[in-house]
Structures are given as structure tokens and as C-alpha cells.
Coordinates of C-alpha atoms and ligand atoms in Angstrom, one line a residue:
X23 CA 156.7 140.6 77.6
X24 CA 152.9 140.1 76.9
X25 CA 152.0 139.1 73.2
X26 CA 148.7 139.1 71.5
X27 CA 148.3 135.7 69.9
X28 CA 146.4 135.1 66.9
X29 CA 144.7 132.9 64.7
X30 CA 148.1 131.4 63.4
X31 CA 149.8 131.2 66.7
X32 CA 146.4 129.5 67.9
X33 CA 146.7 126.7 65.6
X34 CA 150.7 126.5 65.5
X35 CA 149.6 125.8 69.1
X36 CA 146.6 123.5 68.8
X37 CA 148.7 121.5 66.5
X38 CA 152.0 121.2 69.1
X39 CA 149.5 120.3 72.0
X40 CA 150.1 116.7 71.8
X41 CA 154.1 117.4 72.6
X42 CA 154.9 115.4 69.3
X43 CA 157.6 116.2 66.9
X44 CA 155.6 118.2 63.8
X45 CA 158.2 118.9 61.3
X46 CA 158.5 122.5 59.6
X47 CA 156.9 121.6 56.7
X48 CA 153.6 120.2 58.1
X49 CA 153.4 123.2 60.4
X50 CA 153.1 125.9 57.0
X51 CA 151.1 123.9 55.4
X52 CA 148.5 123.2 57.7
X53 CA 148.9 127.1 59.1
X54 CA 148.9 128.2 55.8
X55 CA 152.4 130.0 55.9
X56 CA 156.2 129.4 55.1
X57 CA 159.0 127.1 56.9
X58 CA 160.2 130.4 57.5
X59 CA 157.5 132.2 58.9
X60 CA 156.9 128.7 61.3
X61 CA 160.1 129.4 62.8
X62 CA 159.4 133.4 63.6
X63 CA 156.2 132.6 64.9
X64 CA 157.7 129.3 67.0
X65 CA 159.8 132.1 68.5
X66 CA 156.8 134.0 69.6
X67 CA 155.4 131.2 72.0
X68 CA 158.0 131.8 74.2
X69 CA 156.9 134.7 75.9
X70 CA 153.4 133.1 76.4
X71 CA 155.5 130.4 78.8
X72 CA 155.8 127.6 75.9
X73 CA 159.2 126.0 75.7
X74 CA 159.9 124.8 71.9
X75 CA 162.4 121.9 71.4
X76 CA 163.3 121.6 68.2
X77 CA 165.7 119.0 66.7
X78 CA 166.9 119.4 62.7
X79 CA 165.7 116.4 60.7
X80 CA 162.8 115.9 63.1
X81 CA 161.1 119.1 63.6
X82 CA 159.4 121.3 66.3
X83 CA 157.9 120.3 69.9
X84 CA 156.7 121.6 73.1
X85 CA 158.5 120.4 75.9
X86 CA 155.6 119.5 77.8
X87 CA 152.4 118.3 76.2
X88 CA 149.0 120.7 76.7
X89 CA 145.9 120.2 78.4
X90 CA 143.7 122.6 76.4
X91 CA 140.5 123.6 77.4
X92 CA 137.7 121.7 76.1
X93 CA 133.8 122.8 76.1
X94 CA 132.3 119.2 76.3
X95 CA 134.9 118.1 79.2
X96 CA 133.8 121.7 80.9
X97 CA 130.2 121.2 80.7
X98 CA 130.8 117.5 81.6
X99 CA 131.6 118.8 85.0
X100 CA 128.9 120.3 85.8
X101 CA 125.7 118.7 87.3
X102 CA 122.0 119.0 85.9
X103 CA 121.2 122.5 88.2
X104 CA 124.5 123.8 87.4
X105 CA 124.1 123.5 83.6
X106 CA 120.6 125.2 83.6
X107 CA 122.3 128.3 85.9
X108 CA 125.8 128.3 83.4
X109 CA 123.5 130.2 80.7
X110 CA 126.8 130.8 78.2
X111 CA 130.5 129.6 78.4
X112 CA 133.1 131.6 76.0
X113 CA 136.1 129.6 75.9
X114 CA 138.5 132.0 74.6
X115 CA 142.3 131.6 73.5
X116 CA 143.2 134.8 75.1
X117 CA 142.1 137.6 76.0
X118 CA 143.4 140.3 77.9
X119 CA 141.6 139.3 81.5
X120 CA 138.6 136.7 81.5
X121 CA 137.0 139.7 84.1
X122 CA 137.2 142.5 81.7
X123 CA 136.3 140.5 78.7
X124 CA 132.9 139.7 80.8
X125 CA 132.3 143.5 81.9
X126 CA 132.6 144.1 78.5
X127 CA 129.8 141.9 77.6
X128 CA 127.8 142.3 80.7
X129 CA 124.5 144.3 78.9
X130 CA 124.6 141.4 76.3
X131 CA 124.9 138.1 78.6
X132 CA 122.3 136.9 81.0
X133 CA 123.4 136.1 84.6
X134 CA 125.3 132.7 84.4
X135 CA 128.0 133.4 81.5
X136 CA 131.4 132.0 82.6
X137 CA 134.7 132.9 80.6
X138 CA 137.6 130.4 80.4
X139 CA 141.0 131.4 78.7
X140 CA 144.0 129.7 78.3
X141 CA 145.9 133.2 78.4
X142 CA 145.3 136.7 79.5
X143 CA 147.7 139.4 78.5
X144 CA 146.9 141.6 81.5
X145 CA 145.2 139.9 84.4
X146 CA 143.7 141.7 87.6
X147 CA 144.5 140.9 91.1
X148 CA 143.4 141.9 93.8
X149 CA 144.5 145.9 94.6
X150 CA 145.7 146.3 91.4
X151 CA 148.5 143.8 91.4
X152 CA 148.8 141.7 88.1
X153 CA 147.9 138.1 88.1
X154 CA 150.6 136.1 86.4
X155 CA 148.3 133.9 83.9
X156 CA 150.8 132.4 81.6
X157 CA 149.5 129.8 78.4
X158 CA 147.8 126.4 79.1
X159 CA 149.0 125.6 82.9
X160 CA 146.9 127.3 85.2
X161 CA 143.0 128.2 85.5
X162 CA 141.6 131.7 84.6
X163 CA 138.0 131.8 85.1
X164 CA 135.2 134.4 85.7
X165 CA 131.0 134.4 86.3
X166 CA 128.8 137.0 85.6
X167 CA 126.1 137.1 88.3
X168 CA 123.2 139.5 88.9
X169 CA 121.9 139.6 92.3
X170 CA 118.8 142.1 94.1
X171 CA 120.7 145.1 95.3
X172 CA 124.2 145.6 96.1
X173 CA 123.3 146.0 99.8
X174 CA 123.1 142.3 100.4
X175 CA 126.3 141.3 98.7
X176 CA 128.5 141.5 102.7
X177 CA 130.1 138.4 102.8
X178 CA 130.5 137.2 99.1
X179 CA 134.0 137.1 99.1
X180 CA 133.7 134.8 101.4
X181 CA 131.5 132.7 100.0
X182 CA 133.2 132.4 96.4
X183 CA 136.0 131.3 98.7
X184 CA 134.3 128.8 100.2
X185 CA 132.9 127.3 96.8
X186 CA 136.3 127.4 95.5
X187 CA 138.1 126.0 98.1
X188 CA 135.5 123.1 98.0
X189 CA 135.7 122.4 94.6
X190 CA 139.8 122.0 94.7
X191 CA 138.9 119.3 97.9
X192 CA 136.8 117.8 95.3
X193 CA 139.4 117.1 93.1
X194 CA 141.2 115.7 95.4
X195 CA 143.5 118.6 97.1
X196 CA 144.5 118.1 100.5
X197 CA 145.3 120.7 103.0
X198 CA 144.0 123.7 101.7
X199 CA 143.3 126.3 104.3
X200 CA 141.5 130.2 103.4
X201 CA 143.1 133.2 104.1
X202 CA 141.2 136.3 104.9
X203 CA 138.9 137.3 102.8
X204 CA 139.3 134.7 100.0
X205 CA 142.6 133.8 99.4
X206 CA 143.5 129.8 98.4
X207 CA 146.7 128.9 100.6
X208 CA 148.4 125.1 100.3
X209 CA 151.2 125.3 103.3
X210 CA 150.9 128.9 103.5
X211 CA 151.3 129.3 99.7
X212 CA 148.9 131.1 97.6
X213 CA 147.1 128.5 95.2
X214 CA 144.0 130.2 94.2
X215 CA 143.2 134.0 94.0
X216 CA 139.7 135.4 93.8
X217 CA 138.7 139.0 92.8
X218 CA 134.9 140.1 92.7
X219 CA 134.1 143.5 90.9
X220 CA 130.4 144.7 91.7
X221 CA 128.8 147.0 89.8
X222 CA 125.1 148.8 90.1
X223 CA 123.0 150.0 93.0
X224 CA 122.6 149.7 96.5
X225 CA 119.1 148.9 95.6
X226 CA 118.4 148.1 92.2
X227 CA 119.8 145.2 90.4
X228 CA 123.9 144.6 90.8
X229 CA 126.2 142.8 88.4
X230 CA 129.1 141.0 89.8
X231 CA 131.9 139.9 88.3
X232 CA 133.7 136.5 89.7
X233 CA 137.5 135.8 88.9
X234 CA 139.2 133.0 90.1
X235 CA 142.7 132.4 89.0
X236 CA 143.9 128.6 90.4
X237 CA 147.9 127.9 89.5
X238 CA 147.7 124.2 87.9
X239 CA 151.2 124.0 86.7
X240 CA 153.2 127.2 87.3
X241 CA 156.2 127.2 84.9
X242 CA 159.1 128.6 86.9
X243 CA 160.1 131.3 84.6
X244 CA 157.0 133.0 85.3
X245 CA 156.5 131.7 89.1
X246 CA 159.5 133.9 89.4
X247 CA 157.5 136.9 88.1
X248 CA 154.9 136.6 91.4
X249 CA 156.0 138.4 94.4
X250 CA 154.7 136.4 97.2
X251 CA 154.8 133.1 98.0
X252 CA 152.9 130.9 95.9
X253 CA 151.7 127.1 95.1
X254 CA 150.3 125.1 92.4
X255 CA 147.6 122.1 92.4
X256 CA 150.9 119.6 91.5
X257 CA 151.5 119.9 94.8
X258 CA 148.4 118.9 96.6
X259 CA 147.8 115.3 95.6
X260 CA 144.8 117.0 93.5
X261 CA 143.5 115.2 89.8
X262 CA 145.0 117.1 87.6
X263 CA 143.1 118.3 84.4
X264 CA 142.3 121.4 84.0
X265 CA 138.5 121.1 81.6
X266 CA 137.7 118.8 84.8
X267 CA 139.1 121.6 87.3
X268 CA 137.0 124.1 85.4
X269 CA 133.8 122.2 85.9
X270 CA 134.1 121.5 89.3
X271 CA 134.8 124.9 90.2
X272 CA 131.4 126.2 88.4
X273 CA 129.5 124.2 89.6
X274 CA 130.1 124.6 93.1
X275 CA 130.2 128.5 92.1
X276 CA 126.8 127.9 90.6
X277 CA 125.6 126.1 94.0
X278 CA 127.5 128.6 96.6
X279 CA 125.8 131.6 94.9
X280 CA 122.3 130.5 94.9
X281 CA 122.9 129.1 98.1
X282 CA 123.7 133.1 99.0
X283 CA 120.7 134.5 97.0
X284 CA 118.5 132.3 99.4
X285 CA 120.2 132.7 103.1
X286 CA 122.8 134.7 103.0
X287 CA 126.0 134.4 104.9
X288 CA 124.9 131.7 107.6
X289 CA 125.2 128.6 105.7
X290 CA 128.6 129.1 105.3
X291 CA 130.4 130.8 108.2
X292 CA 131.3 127.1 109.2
X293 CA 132.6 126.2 106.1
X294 CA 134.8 128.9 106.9
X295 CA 135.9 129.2 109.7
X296 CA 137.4 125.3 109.8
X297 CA 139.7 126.4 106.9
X298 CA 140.7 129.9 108.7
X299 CA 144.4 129.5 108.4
X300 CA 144.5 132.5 110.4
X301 CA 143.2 131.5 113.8
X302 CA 145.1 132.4 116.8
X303 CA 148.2 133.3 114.6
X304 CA 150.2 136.4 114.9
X305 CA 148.9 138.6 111.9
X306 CA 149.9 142.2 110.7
X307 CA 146.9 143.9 108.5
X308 CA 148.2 146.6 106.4
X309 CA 146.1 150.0 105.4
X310 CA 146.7 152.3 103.0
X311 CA 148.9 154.6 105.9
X312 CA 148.8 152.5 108.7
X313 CA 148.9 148.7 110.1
X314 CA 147.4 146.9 112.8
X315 CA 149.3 143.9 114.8
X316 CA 147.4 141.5 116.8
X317 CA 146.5 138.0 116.9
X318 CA 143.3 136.3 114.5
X319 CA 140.7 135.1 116.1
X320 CA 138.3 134.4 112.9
X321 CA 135.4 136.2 111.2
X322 CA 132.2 136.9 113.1
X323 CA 128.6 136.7 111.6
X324 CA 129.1 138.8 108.9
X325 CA 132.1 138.1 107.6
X326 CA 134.6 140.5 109.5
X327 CA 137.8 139.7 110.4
X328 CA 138.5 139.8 113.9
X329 CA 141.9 140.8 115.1
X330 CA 142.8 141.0 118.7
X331 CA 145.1 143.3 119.6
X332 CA 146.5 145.0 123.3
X333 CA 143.5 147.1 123.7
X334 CA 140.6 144.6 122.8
X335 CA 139.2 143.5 119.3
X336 CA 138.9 144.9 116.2
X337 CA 136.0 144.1 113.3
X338 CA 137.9 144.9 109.7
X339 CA 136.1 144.8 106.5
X340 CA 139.5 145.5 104.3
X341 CA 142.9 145.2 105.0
X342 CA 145.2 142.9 103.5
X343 CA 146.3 140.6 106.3
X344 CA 149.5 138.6 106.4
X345 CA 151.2 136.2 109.2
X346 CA 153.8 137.9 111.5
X347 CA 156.9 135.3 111.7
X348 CA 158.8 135.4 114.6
X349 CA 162.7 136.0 114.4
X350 CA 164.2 133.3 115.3
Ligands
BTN410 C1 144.0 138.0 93.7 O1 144.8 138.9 93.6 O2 144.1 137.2 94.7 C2 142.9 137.8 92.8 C3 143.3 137.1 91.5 C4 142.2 136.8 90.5 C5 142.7 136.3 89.2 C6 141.6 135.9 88.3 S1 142.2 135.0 86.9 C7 140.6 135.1 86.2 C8 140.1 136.5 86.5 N1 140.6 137.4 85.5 C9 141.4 138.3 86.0 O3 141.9 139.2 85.3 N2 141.5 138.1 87.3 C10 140.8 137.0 87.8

């Protein structure tokens, strides 16, 4: 069940974050409400993935303490260049997905503007799916960009993966290998997800929209919800705080996308293709009515996947590709 938090819930929330006791009483007065109301709205954090402990005589508590965004620990992150290109950063409570919320705002902000959420009540994966983005554990993070001409945008997914994946190795993940086109895997788990939403002309100026949805801290209640095999930065030896995360990931977003604007593709085909977890492994790439089995053997100069198969090798520019495991 998705809920709409507001202002209350916010600071009911805020107030909880440092996983202290807070008694009843302290809660309505400082939210402005009654005991009674408190413990209605105490009910209502459940569904965002907030466990409440709460002990008579001593009060209300999260189970685990938060990490809540923070602008100044954001922008901390991010080097000199990167805080002239990061021209606006909304750092929202919720919202319904950080993507939307920044197509929705696209004619007003200037190429640049990043949106950070601690929740989003309906967020877009890839193909439609939902991404599970429950409160205050994981990383939900888009970048409006505006680039010359929609034409020149081949291999972006790539790229964005590339930044990405470089930014979590900042921090300190091991491991981490890309799956085709832009997927985040840790031991052949999904960590990181990235969806890119263009919109404008082949010619004229094009607006894209970069989502990146990292799992920090999956709760398991809602891990259960995903329905393929997934991973979280606990897991990879990485630092883990999230404002820090954040920063690290624009920045090298910032960098990777100029980078592109400049020379294209080239620069990071290599990048690339040492993380390919799909190399020489048995893959199956499903279409919308048929599939393709064959073996990977990497991405060529722009960006294509490259799939060998019984009668010679195939270039794909969609697909969604996943290892064939062998009976055993
Ligand atoms: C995928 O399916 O692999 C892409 C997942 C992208 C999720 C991120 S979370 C931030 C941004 N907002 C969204 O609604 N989706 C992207």
C-alpha cells in the first residue's frame, strides 16, 4: 500500500530519525496534534517501510535510526565543476517518482537540476515495471540534462552506467560488474537501476531525464516485493551514507555527461567493457514475441550488444538480456 505523507507525518518522522525513545506527549506537542492522533499517524509509517517500537511508560521509536538526506552533506560531495553544472537540487520528502517530478518541472529548470527523495509512491522502472523505493534506505535520484539533438544521444545508457558504477567504486563497493545496457549487478544481483527518458527532436534541443535508483539498505518486507534478484550497498564493503552516496553519484553524472557532450561514446567503451558481466556467458535476450539464445561477446563501438549465436552475430539495440543457467 502506497501512502501520501504529509507535513505531520514529515516531522513525526524527522523527530524519530535519531531511533530514540520520544514519548507520546512530546510527539503532539511538537507536531501540533493529540496523543491520540500520534498513535494513528505512528500506524501510518508502516506502510512507508518504518518499523515503530513502542514500549508504555517510555514512548515511540523506530527500530533502526535514519540517515536523512541532507543538502549541505549533498553538495559537500560534489567537486568545484560539479557544483557550477548541479544548477538546482530539490530535496523532496516524497514524491510520486523523482523522474516525473522533474518532467514536470522541466520548462522551469535549467539543465543541471537533480531531485533527491527519501520516498516515491510510484517509481518507474525500466519497461514499465515499478521500482520498489521504500522511506529513508535506498537512493532515488534523477538529472535533468539538455543536450544538441536527440540524434547524438546512442550510447547514453551506457554512459550513465558507467558514471554510476564509478561512483559506487568510489565509495568503496567492490565487485560490481554492468549488465547490458545499464544495469548495477553485485554477484549477479541487481544493486543499481537506471532509466533515461528523452524528450524533443532529432535535431533541435532534447531534454533527458536521468533516474538512478541505488538499494542502500533494502528492508526485507519490501525486498520481497522485487521480482528479480536483487542487492543492496550493505553488502559490498561500500561507506555507507546515503547524502555522501548522493554526492558522489552527481558528480560523477555531472563529469560522465560533459565528458559525452564533448566525445561521445569513445571515452568510455573501456570503462565498459571491463565491467561487462556478460562476456562469454550464455545469455537469453527477450523481445516483445520472440527471444534470442546465444553467447555475449560485449558491446561494439556504439554501444550494441553483441550476441553470438549458431548462425553468426547479432548487433541489438533493445532487448532485455538475462544469463541462461545451466541445469545441473
Ligand atoms: C530499472 O528498472 O532498472 C530502472 C530503475 C530506475 C529507478 C530510479 S529511482 C529514481 C528515478 N525515479 C524513478 O521513478 N525511477 C528512477
Amino acid at each position: 500500500m502506497n501512502v501520501e505523507p504529509d507535513d505531520i507525518i514529515e516531522r513525526l518522522v524527522r523527530l524519530l530519525a535519531d531511533g530514540r525513545f520520544h514519548s507520546g506527549e512530546e510527539l503532539g506537542l511538537l507536531t501540533g496534534i493529540s496523543r491520540a492522533a500520534v498513535w494513528k499517524r505512528l500506524q501510518q509509517l508502516e506502510p512507508l517501510g518504518l518499523s515503530v517500537h513502542s514500549v508504555r511508560g517510555r514512548g515511540h521509536r523506530l527500530e533502526k535510526p535514519l540517515d536523512l538526506l541532507d543538502r549541505e552533506r549533498v553538495l559537500a560531495g560534489l567537486d568545484a565543476r560539479a557544483s557550477d553544472r548541479c544548477t538546482g537540487l530539490d530535496l523532496k520528502f516524497a514524491v510520486d517518482s523523482t523522474s516525473a517530478y522533474l518532467g514536470r518541472r522541466a520548462s522551469e529548470y535549467t539543465s543541471g537540476h537533480v531531485c533527491l527523495t527519501e520516498y516515491q509512491t510510484a517509481g518507474r522502472g525500466r519497461r514499465g515495471r515499478p521500482w520498489v523505493s521504500p522511506f529513508g534506505s535506498n537512493l532515488y535520484l534523477s538529472l535533468l540534462w539538455r543536450f544538441q539533438g536527440a540524434g547524438q544521444l546512442g550510447g547514453l545508457s551506457l554512459v550513465v552506467a558507467v558514471a554510476v558504477i564509478e561512483a559506487l567504486e568510489r565509495i568503496g563497493a567492490a565487485r560490481l560488474l554492468l549488465k547490458w545496457p545499464n544495469d548495477v549487478l553485485y554477484e549477479g544481483r541487481k544493486l543499481a537501476g537506471i532509466l533515461i527518458e528523452v524528450a524533443g527532436e532529432a535535431t533541435g534541443e532534447c531534454q533527458v531525464i536521468v533516474g538512478v535508483g541505488v538499494n542502500m539498505g533494502m528492508p526485507s518486507l519490501e525486498g520481497d516485493q522485487i521480482d528479480q534478484p536483487w542487492a543492496d550497498l550493505t553488502e559490498t564493503g561500500a561507506r555507507l551514507d546515503r547524502n555522501h552516496t548522493a554526492g558522489a553519484i552527481i558528480a560523477s553524472l555531472v563529469r560522465g555527461l560533459e565528458r559525452f557532450e564533448r566525445y561521445g561514446l569513445a571515452p568510455f567503451l573501456n570503462a565498459w567493457r571491463v565491467r561487462d558481466a556478460l562476456y562469454g556467458q550464455p545469455v537469453t535476450v527477450q523481445f516483445a514475441d520472440s527471444e534470442l539464445v546465444g553467447i555475449g561477446r560485449g558491446i561494439d563501438e556504439v554501444g550494441q550488444f553483441l550476441v553470438e549465436h549458431g548462425e553468426g552475430t547479432e548487433r541489438l539495440s533493445y532487448g532485455e538480456v538475462s544469463i541462461r543457467r545451466y541445469a545441473s
